[in-house]
PDB file of C-alpha atoms in Angstrom:
ATOM      1  CA  MET A   1       0.000   0.000   0.000  1.00 39.00           C
ATOM      2  CA  LYS A   2       1.674   3.204  -1.118  1.00 45.00           C
ATOM      3  CA  PRO A   3       1.190   6.402   0.926  1.00 38.00           C
ATOM      4  CA  GLU A   4      -0.653   8.101  -1.956  1.00 44.00           C
ATOM      5  CA  THR A   5      -3.271   5.353  -2.105  1.00 45.00           C
ATOM      6  CA  ILE A   6      -6.163   5.556   0.335  1.00 45.00           C
ATOM      7  CA  LYS A   7      -9.306   3.500   0.773  1.00 52.00           C
ATOM      8  CA  VAL A   8     -12.360   5.020  -0.871  1.00 59.00           C
ATOM      9  CA  ALA A   9     -16.102   4.361  -0.781  1.00 63.00           C
ATOM     10  CA  CYS A  10     -18.139   4.700  -3.996  1.00 71.00           C
ATOM     11  CA  SER A  11     -21.317   5.277  -2.007  1.00 68.00           C
ATOM     12  CA  ASN A  12     -19.921   8.609  -0.735  1.00 68.00           C
ATOM     13  CA  CYS A  13     -18.433   9.710  -4.030  1.00 72.00           C
ATOM     14  CA  ASN A  14     -19.930  12.719  -5.795  1.00 64.00           C
ATOM     15  CA  LEU A  15     -19.037  11.167  -9.169  1.00 65.00           C
ATOM     16  CA  ARG A  16     -21.059   8.077  -8.347  1.00 66.00           C
ATOM     17  CA  GLU A  17     -23.847   8.799 -10.854  1.00 62.00           C
ATOM     18  CA  LEU A  18     -21.301   9.105 -13.636  1.00 61.00           C
ATOM     19  CA  CYS A  19     -19.393   5.883 -13.238  1.00 70.00           C
ATOM     20  CA  MET A  20     -21.770   3.694 -11.236  1.00 69.00           C
ATOM     21  CA  PRO A  21     -25.275   2.496 -12.147  1.00 70.00           C
ATOM     22  CA  MET A  22     -28.283   4.383 -10.797  1.00 70.00           C
ATOM     23  CA  GLY A  23     -30.956   3.000  -8.493  1.00 71.00           C
ATOM     24  CA  LEU A  24     -28.870   0.476  -6.604  1.00 73.00           C
ATOM     25  CA  SER A  25     -29.983  -0.890  -3.242  1.00 76.00           C
ATOM     26  CA  GLU A  26     -27.898  -0.190  -0.127  1.00 77.00           C
ATOM     27  CA  HIS A  27     -26.640  -3.793  -0.242  1.00 78.00           C
ATOM     28  CA  ASP A  28     -25.575  -3.512  -3.897  1.00 77.00           C
ATOM     29  CA  LEU A  29     -23.781  -0.248  -3.174  1.00 74.00           C
ATOM     30  CA  GLN A  30     -21.864  -1.915  -0.381  1.00 75.00           C
ATOM     31  CA  ARG A  31     -20.827  -4.638  -2.818  1.00 74.00           C
ATOM     32  CA  LEU A  32     -19.640  -1.957  -5.234  1.00 73.00           C
ATOM     33  CA  ASP A  33     -17.591  -0.293  -2.514  1.00 73.00           C
ATOM     34  CA  GLU A  34     -15.675  -3.574  -2.408  1.00 73.00           C
ATOM     35  CA  VAL A  35     -14.735  -3.146  -6.079  1.00 75.00           C
ATOM     36  CA  VAL A  36     -12.673  -0.007  -5.544  1.00 78.00           C
ATOM     37  CA  ALA A  37      -9.349  -1.043  -4.074  1.00 68.00           C
ATOM     38  CA  THR A  38      -7.612   2.307  -3.736  1.00 84.00           C
ATOM     39  CA  ARG A  39      -7.323   5.812  -5.056  1.00 88.00           C
ATOM     40  CA  ARG A  40      -4.186   6.738  -6.877  1.00 92.00           C
ATOM     41  CA  LYS A  41      -2.728  10.173  -7.593  1.00 95.00           C
ATOM     42  CA  ILE A  42      -0.988  10.679 -10.935  1.00 96.00           C
ATOM     43  CA  LYS A  43       1.240  13.703 -11.510  1.00 97.00           C
ATOM     44  CA  ARG A  44       0.970  15.723 -14.708  1.00 97.00           C
ATOM     45  CA  GLY A  45       3.058  14.060 -17.418  1.00 96.00           C
ATOM     46  CA  SER A  46       3.151  10.717 -15.592  1.00 97.00           C
ATOM     47  CA  THR A  47       1.799   7.477 -17.017  1.00 97.00           C
ATOM     48  CA  LEU A  48      -1.116   5.587 -15.455  1.00 97.00           C
ATOM     49  CA  PHE A  49      -0.378   2.514 -17.583  1.00 97.00           C
ATOM     50  CA  SER A  50       1.743   1.790 -20.649  1.00 95.00           C
ATOM     51  CA  ASN A  51       1.374  -0.168 -23.855  1.00 94.00           C
ATOM     52  CA  GLY A  52       2.204  -3.814 -23.072  1.00 94.00           C
ATOM     53  CA  ASP A  53       1.509  -3.553 -19.306  1.00 97.00           C
ATOM     54  CA  LYS A  54      -0.454  -6.454 -17.865  1.00 97.00           C
ATOM     55  CA  PHE A  55      -4.151  -5.532 -17.594  1.00 96.00           C
ATOM     56  CA  THR A  56      -5.476  -5.817 -14.038  1.00 94.00           C
ATOM     57  CA  SER A  57      -7.808  -2.881 -13.416  1.00 93.00           C
ATOM     58  CA  LEU A  58     -10.156  -0.306 -14.830  1.00 91.00           C
ATOM     59  CA  TYR A  59      -9.770   3.252 -13.566  1.00 92.00           C
ATOM     60  CA  ALA A  60     -12.519   5.772 -12.853  1.00 89.00           C
ATOM     61  CA  ILE A  61     -11.096   9.267 -13.223  1.00 92.00           C
ATOM     62  CA  ARG A  62     -12.043  11.347 -10.166  1.00 90.00           C
ATOM     63  CA  THR A  63     -10.145  14.504 -11.062  1.00 90.00           C
ATOM     64  CA  GLY A  64      -7.904  15.480 -13.934  1.00 93.00           C
ATOM     65  CA  PHE A  65      -7.560  14.787 -17.631  1.00 94.00           C
ATOM     66  CA  PHE A  66      -5.744  12.057 -19.572  1.00 97.00           C
ATOM     67  CA  LYS A  67      -4.697  11.305 -23.107  1.00 96.00           C
ATOM     68  CA  THR A  68      -4.225   7.817 -24.500  1.00 95.00           C
ATOM     69  CA  CYS A  69      -1.548   7.455 -27.134  1.00 94.00           C
ATOM     70  CA  LEU A  70       0.603   5.026 -29.094  1.00 90.00           C
ATOM     71  CA  ALA A  71       4.166   5.475 -30.287  1.00 82.00           C
ATOM     72  CA  SER A  72       4.055   5.351 -34.080  1.00 77.00           C
ATOM     73  CA  GLU A  73       6.801   3.713 -36.142  1.00 76.00           C
ATOM     74  CA  ASP A  74       8.660   6.997 -36.560  1.00 77.00           C
ATOM     75  CA  GLY A  75       8.752   7.368 -32.772  1.00 76.00           C
ATOM     76  CA  ARG A  76       6.123  10.091 -32.483  1.00 79.00           C
ATOM     77  CA  ASP A  77       3.058   9.839 -30.285  1.00 81.00           C
ATOM     78  CA  GLN A  78      -0.270   9.184 -32.010  1.00 90.00           C
ATOM     79  CA  VAL A  79      -3.033  10.415 -29.684  1.00 93.00           C
ATOM     80  CA  THR A  80      -5.958   7.968 -29.672  1.00 90.00           C
ATOM     81  CA  GLY A  81      -8.256   9.697 -27.190  1.00 92.00           C
ATOM     82  CA  PHE A  82      -8.805  12.153 -24.336  1.00 94.00           C
ATOM     83  CA  GLN A  83     -10.519  11.163 -21.077  1.00 92.00           C
ATOM     84  CA  MET A  84     -11.879  13.381 -18.308  1.00 90.00           C
ATOM     85  CA  ALA A  85     -13.246  13.164 -14.755  1.00 88.00           C
ATOM     86  CA  GLY A  86     -16.209  10.788 -14.517  1.00 84.00           C
ATOM     87  CA  GLU A  87     -15.017   8.595 -17.375  1.00 87.00           C
ATOM     88  CA  ILE A  88     -13.547   5.110 -17.203  1.00 88.00           C
ATOM     89  CA  ILE A  89     -10.098   4.415 -18.619  1.00 92.00           C
ATOM     90  CA  GLY A  90      -8.300   1.118 -19.241  1.00 93.00           C
ATOM     91  CA  LEU A  91     -10.922  -0.743 -21.293  1.00 90.00           C
ATOM     92  CA  ASP A  92      -8.320  -1.313 -24.025  1.00 90.00           C
ATOM     93  CA  GLY A  93      -6.704  -3.980 -21.827  1.00 92.00           C
ATOM     94  CA  ILE A  94      -9.697  -6.326 -21.621  1.00 89.00           C
ATOM     95  CA  VAL A  95      -9.181  -7.945 -25.036  1.00 86.00           C
ATOM     96  CA  ASN A  96      -5.667  -9.383 -24.679  1.00 90.00           C
ATOM     97  CA  ASP A  97      -5.074  -9.022 -20.927  1.00 94.00           C
ATOM     98  CA  GLN A  98      -2.586  -6.280 -21.638  1.00 95.00           C
ATOM     99  CA  HIS A  99      -2.858  -2.568 -22.358  1.00 95.00           C
ATOM    100  CA  SER A 100      -2.551  -1.515 -25.979  1.00 91.00           C
ATOM    101  CA  CYS A 101      -1.761   2.168 -25.388  1.00 93.00           C
ATOM    102  CA  ASP A 102      -0.167   4.589 -22.900  1.00 95.00           C
ATOM    103  CA  ALA A 103      -2.405   6.673 -20.617  1.00 97.00           C
ATOM    104  CA  VAL A 104      -0.699   9.947 -19.687  1.00 97.00           C
ATOM    105  CA  ALA A 105      -2.027  12.570 -17.241  1.00 97.00           C
ATOM    106  CA  LEU A 106      -2.381  16.000 -18.899  1.00 97.00           C
ATOM    107  CA  GLU A 107      -2.745  17.586 -15.440  1.00 96.00           C
ATOM    108  CA  ASP A 108      -2.463  16.318 -11.867  1.00 96.00           C
ATOM    109  CA  ALA A 109      -5.138  13.639 -11.565  1.00 96.00           C
ATOM    110  CA  GLU A 110      -6.667  11.127  -9.215  1.00 94.00           C
ATOM    111  CA  VAL A 111      -8.213   7.798 -10.178  1.00 94.00           C
ATOM    112  CA  CYS A 112     -10.144   5.046  -8.417  1.00 89.00           C
ATOM    113  CA  VAL A 113      -8.514   1.677  -9.076  1.00 90.00           C
ATOM    114  CA  MET A 114     -11.077  -1.049  -9.795  1.00 87.00           C
ATOM    115  CA  PRO A 115      -9.525  -4.531 -10.140  1.00 90.00           C
ATOM    116  CA  PHE A 116     -11.248  -6.180 -13.100  1.00 90.00           C
ATOM    117  CA  ASP A 117     -11.546  -9.625 -11.525  1.00 89.00           C
ATOM    118  CA  ARG A 118     -13.549  -8.035  -8.675  1.00 86.00           C
ATOM    119  CA  ILE A 119     -15.776  -6.209 -11.194  1.00 85.00           C
ATOM    120  CA  GLU A 120     -16.444  -9.496 -12.999  1.00 86.00           C
ATOM    121  CA  GLU A 121     -17.138 -11.333  -9.766  1.00 86.00           C
ATOM    122  CA  ILE A 122     -19.593  -8.735  -8.442  1.00 83.00           C
ATOM    123  CA  SER A 123     -21.161  -8.248 -11.908  1.00 82.00           C
ATOM    124  CA  ARG A 124     -22.401 -11.820 -11.718  1.00 84.00           C
ATOM    125  CA  GLU A 125     -24.411 -10.916  -8.605  1.00 81.00           C
ATOM    126  CA  VAL A 126     -25.314  -7.278  -9.321  1.00 80.00           C
ATOM    127  CA  THR A 127     -26.769  -7.356 -12.833  1.00 80.00           C
ATOM    128  CA  ALA A 128     -27.075  -3.555 -12.926  1.00 78.00           C
ATOM    129  CA  LEU A 129     -23.278  -3.348 -12.742  1.00 79.00           C
ATOM    130  CA  GLN A 130     -22.912  -5.855 -15.584  1.00 80.00           C
ATOM    131  CA  HIS A 131     -25.259  -3.802 -17.796  1.00 81.00           C
ATOM    132  CA  HIS A 132     -23.380  -0.664 -16.829  1.00 80.00           C
ATOM    133  CA  VAL A 133     -19.973  -2.099 -17.786  1.00 80.00           C
ATOM    134  CA  HIS A 134     -21.434  -3.203 -21.140  1.00 81.00           C
ATOM    135  CA  LYS A 135     -22.878   0.286 -21.645  1.00 82.00           C
ATOM    136  CA  ILE A 136     -19.504   1.914 -20.968  1.00 80.00           C
ATOM    137  CA  MET A 137     -17.798  -0.433 -23.432  1.00 80.00           C
ATOM    138  CA  SER A 138     -20.473   0.228 -26.025  1.00 82.00           C
ATOM    139  CA  ARG A 139     -20.061   3.999 -25.584  1.00 79.00           C
ATOM    140  CA  GLU A 140     -16.313   3.648 -26.199  1.00 78.00           C
ATOM    141  CA  ILE A 141     -16.929   1.629 -29.377  1.00 77.00           C
ATOM    142  CA  VAL A 142     -19.405   4.240 -30.637  1.00 76.00           C
ATOM    143  CA  ARG A 143     -16.966   7.047 -29.839  1.00 75.00           C
ATOM    144  CA  GLU A 144     -14.097   5.286 -31.642  1.00 75.00           C
ATOM    145  CA  HIS A 145     -16.375   4.691 -34.627  1.00 73.00           C
ATOM    146  CA  GLY A 146     -17.219   8.407 -34.592  1.00 71.00           C
ATOM    147  CA  VAL A 147     -13.529   9.293 -34.647  1.00 72.00           C
ATOM    148  CA  MET A 148     -12.920   6.966 -37.596  1.00 72.00           C
ATOM    149  CA  LEU A 149     -15.715   8.676 -39.537  1.00 72.00           C
ATOM    150  CA  LEU A 150     -14.262  12.035 -38.556  1.00 68.00           C
ATOM    151  CA  LEU A 151     -10.820  11.161 -39.874  1.00 71.00           C
ATOM    152  CA  GLY A 152     -12.132   9.388 -42.906  1.00 72.00           C
ATOM    153  CA  SER A 153     -14.172  12.109 -44.495  1.00 73.00           C
ATOM    154  CA  MET A 154     -14.062  15.481 -42.796  1.00 83.00           C
ATOM    155  CA  ARG A 155     -12.192  18.625 -43.725  1.00 90.00           C
ATOM    156  CA  ALA A 156     -10.050  20.346 -41.059  1.00 92.00           C
ATOM    157  CA  GLU A 157     -12.810  22.776 -40.012  1.00 93.00           C
ATOM    158  CA  GLU A 158     -15.347  19.989 -39.626  1.00 92.00           C
ATOM    159  CA  ARG A 159     -12.916  17.868 -37.588  1.00 92.00           C
ATOM    160  CA  LEU A 160     -12.110  20.683 -35.168  1.00 94.00           C
ATOM    161  CA  ALA A 161     -15.784  21.700 -34.885  1.00 93.00           C
ATOM    162  CA  ALA A 162     -16.799  18.101 -34.075  1.00 91.00           C
ATOM    163  CA  PHE A 163     -13.948  17.837 -31.555  1.00 92.00           C
ATOM    164  CA  LEU A 164     -14.952  21.033 -29.705  1.00 93.00           C
ATOM    165  CA  LEU A 165     -18.661  20.112 -29.679  1.00 91.00           C
ATOM    166  CA  ASN A 166     -17.857  16.633 -28.344  1.00 88.00           C
ATOM    167  CA  LEU A 167     -15.641  18.019 -25.563  1.00 90.00           C
ATOM    168  CA  VAL A 168     -18.183  20.632 -24.485  1.00 89.00           C
ATOM    169  CA  GLN A 169     -21.011  18.107 -24.502  1.00 87.00           C
ATOM    170  CA  ARG A 170     -19.006  15.676 -22.328  1.00 86.00           C
ATOM    171  CA  LEU A 171     -18.034  18.469 -19.917  1.00 85.00           C
ATOM    172  CA  HIS A 172     -21.601  19.772 -19.804  1.00 83.00           C
ATOM    173  CA  SER A 173     -22.909  16.346 -18.798  1.00 79.00           C
ATOM    174  CA  ARG A 174     -20.546  16.652 -15.828  1.00 78.00           C
ATOM    175  CA  GLY A 175     -22.031  19.967 -14.738  1.00 79.00           C
ATOM    176  CA  PHE A 176     -19.607  22.326 -16.486  1.00 81.00           C
ATOM    177  CA  SER A 177     -20.396  25.236 -18.759  1.00 81.00           C
ATOM    178  CA  GLN A 178     -22.049  24.570 -22.086  1.00 81.00           C
ATOM    179  CA  SER A 179     -19.998  27.192 -23.853  1.00 88.00           C
ATOM    180  CA  GLU A 180     -16.601  27.565 -22.134  1.00 91.00           C
ATOM    181  CA  LEU A 181     -13.782  25.116 -21.725  1.00 91.00           C
ATOM    182  CA  VAL A 182     -10.107  24.973 -20.877  1.00 92.00           C
ATOM    183  CA  LEU A 183      -8.166  22.822 -23.306  1.00 94.00           C
ATOM    184  CA  ARG A 184      -5.979  20.525 -21.202  1.00 94.00           C
ATOM    185  CA  MET A 185      -4.195  19.286 -24.316  1.00 95.00           C
ATOM    186  CA  THR A 186      -1.813  21.145 -26.628  1.00 95.00           C
ATOM    187  CA  ARG A 187      -2.636  22.148 -30.211  1.00 94.00           C
ATOM    188  CA  GLU A 188      -0.138  19.496 -31.281  1.00 94.00           C
ATOM    189  CA  GLU A 189      -1.999  16.779 -29.333  1.00 95.00           C
ATOM    190  CA  ILE A 190      -5.308  17.904 -30.865  1.00 95.00           C
ATOM    191  CA  GLY A 191      -3.674  17.679 -34.291  1.00 95.00           C
ATOM    192  CA  SER A 192      -2.347  14.203 -33.582  1.00 93.00           C
ATOM    193  CA  TYR A 193      -5.805  13.036 -32.498  1.00 93.00           C
ATOM    194  CA  LEU A 194      -7.603  14.615 -35.459  1.00 92.00           C
ATOM    195  CA  GLY A 195      -5.004  13.669 -38.069  1.00 90.00           C
ATOM    196  CA  LEU A 196      -4.084  17.307 -38.719  1.00 93.00           C
ATOM    197  CA  LYS A 197      -0.776  19.175 -38.759  1.00 94.00           C
ATOM    198  CA  LEU A 198      -0.103  21.638 -35.941  1.00 95.00           C
ATOM    199  CA  GLU A 199      -0.206  24.598 -38.383  1.00 96.00           C
ATOM    200  CA  THR A 200      -3.598  23.423 -39.677  1.00 96.00           C
ATOM    201  CA  VAL A 201      -5.026  23.273 -36.136  1.00 96.00           C
ATOM    202  CA  SER A 202      -3.723  26.782 -35.362  1.00 95.00           C
ATOM    203  CA  ARG A 203      -4.964  28.148 -38.691  1.00 96.00           C
ATOM    204  CA  THR A 204      -8.422  26.603 -38.168  1.00 96.00           C
ATOM    205  CA  PHE A 205      -8.687  28.047 -34.651  1.00 96.00           C
ATOM    206  CA  SER A 206      -7.752  31.461 -36.094  1.00 96.00           C
ATOM    207  CA  LYS A 207     -10.426  31.127 -38.767  1.00 96.00           C
ATOM    208  CA  PHE A 208     -13.045  30.244 -36.126  1.00 96.00           C
ATOM    209  CA  VAL A 209     -11.997  33.369 -34.184  1.00 96.00           C
ATOM    210  CA  GLU A 210     -12.162  35.590 -37.300  1.00 96.00           C
ATOM    211  CA  ASP A 211     -15.618  34.228 -38.141  1.00 96.00           C
ATOM    212  CA  GLY A 212     -16.844  35.000 -34.603  1.00 95.00           C
ATOM    213  CA  VAL A 213     -17.523  31.324 -33.856  1.00 96.00           C
ATOM    214  CA  VAL A 214     -15.169  31.062 -30.876  1.00 95.00           C
ATOM    215  CA  GLU A 215     -13.072  33.282 -28.655  1.00 95.00           C
ATOM    216  CA  VAL A 216      -9.632  31.917 -27.747  1.00 93.00           C
ATOM    217  CA  LYS A 217      -7.325  33.116 -24.973  1.00 93.00           C
ATOM    218  CA  GLN A 218      -4.413  30.674 -24.816  1.00 88.00           C
ATOM    219  CA  ARG A 219      -6.101  27.473 -23.590  1.00 91.00           C
ATOM    220  CA  HIS A 220      -9.423  29.075 -22.707  1.00 94.00           C
ATOM    221  CA  VAL A 221     -12.000  28.616 -25.443  1.00 95.00           C
ATOM    222  CA  LYS A 222     -15.417  30.255 -25.415  1.00 95.00           C
ATOM    223  CA  ILE A 223     -17.912  29.005 -27.975  1.00 95.00           C
ATOM    224  CA  LEU A 224     -19.839  32.031 -29.227  1.00 94.00           C
ATOM    225  CA  ASP A 225     -21.809  30.330 -31.994  1.00 94.00           C
ATOM    226  CA  PRO A 226     -22.441  26.620 -31.282  1.00 91.00           C
ATOM    227  CA  GLU A 227     -24.968  26.500 -34.138  1.00 93.00           C
ATOM    228  CA  ALA A 228     -22.225  27.441 -36.613  1.00 94.00           C
ATOM    229  CA  LEU A 229     -20.057  24.562 -35.338  1.00 92.00           C
ATOM    230  CA  GLN A 230     -23.040  22.226 -35.542  1.00 91.00           C
ATOM    231  CA  ARG A 231     -23.732  23.320 -39.126  1.00 91.00           C
ATOM    232  CA  MET A 232     -20.137  22.495 -40.109  1.00 90.00           C
ATOM    233  CA  VAL A 233     -20.467  18.999 -38.677  1.00 86.00           C
ATOM    234  CA  ASN A 234     -23.944  18.481 -40.141  1.00 81.00           C
ATOM    235  CA  SER A 235     -22.741  19.476 -43.583  1.00 71.00           C
ATOM    236  CA  GLN A 236     -21.209  16.007 -43.690  1.00 58.00           C
ATOM    237  CA  PRO A 237     -23.058  13.474 -45.840  1.00 54.00           C
ATOM    238  CA  GLN A 238     -24.672  11.159 -43.293  1.00 50.00           C
ATOM    239  CA  CYS A 239     -24.038   7.439 -43.690  1.00 50.00           C
ATOM    240  CA  HIS A 240     -26.989   5.109 -43.168  1.00 41.00           C
TER     241      HIS A 240
END
C-alpha cells in the first residue's frame, strides 16, 4: 500500500452517478464499494499505464484529464483519445489481458482503481453493474467509430468543430459550462488526435476566431456560436 493510495467508498463519491449504475440498493452499493481497491494520484506528465503492461484494473477518473496514445513507427506519439473526470479508462486492456496504449495525465489527476476480476465477480451478482460495464464499453466503441468517420471524411474545419462540440457536450454532462472550456491538451496533441498538422489546427482556430464562432485566450476557449459549429459537422453526408 503506497502512501498516496487511500481507501475510498463509492457510495460517498460525488461522481457516483457518472461511473456507477443508478438506483442500486444499499446492499448492492456496499458490494460496489468492495470493487474499488484504492485511489491513486498521478502527476501531470506521468503514465497511469503503458502499452504492453499487464491488464489488471479499470480506472474511474475522479479529477484530472488524460490522453491515451501510441508510439508510431517513426517514434512520435499518435493520440488515440482524451478522457476526463467521470469517465472510465483502461478498457483497451480487456481484449488481450494487456494494455494496448499509454495513458498519460495531462494535469495532476486522481483515479479510483477497480480490479477487473472483482468487477467481474460482483457483476455476476449485481446485474445492474454488468449492464453498466457493457454500456460503458459500447459507448467507447461508438466514440471510436465516430472518430474513424471524422478522420475518414471530414475537412479540417469539420474535424475541429466536431472535436470542440464533443468536448463541451461531455463536460456539460458533468455539470460544467455549455460554452466555455479549458483545453488541457496542446494544439499538437489535438492535431495528432484529429489527423491534422499543428499549423492546420492553429490556422483553423484562427479562422473560427475571425468568423466570430469562438473566442480563444491561450487554452481558454469560449464558444460564441455553437450553431455554426453544428452546421459544419452536419454538412457532412450522413451514412446510413
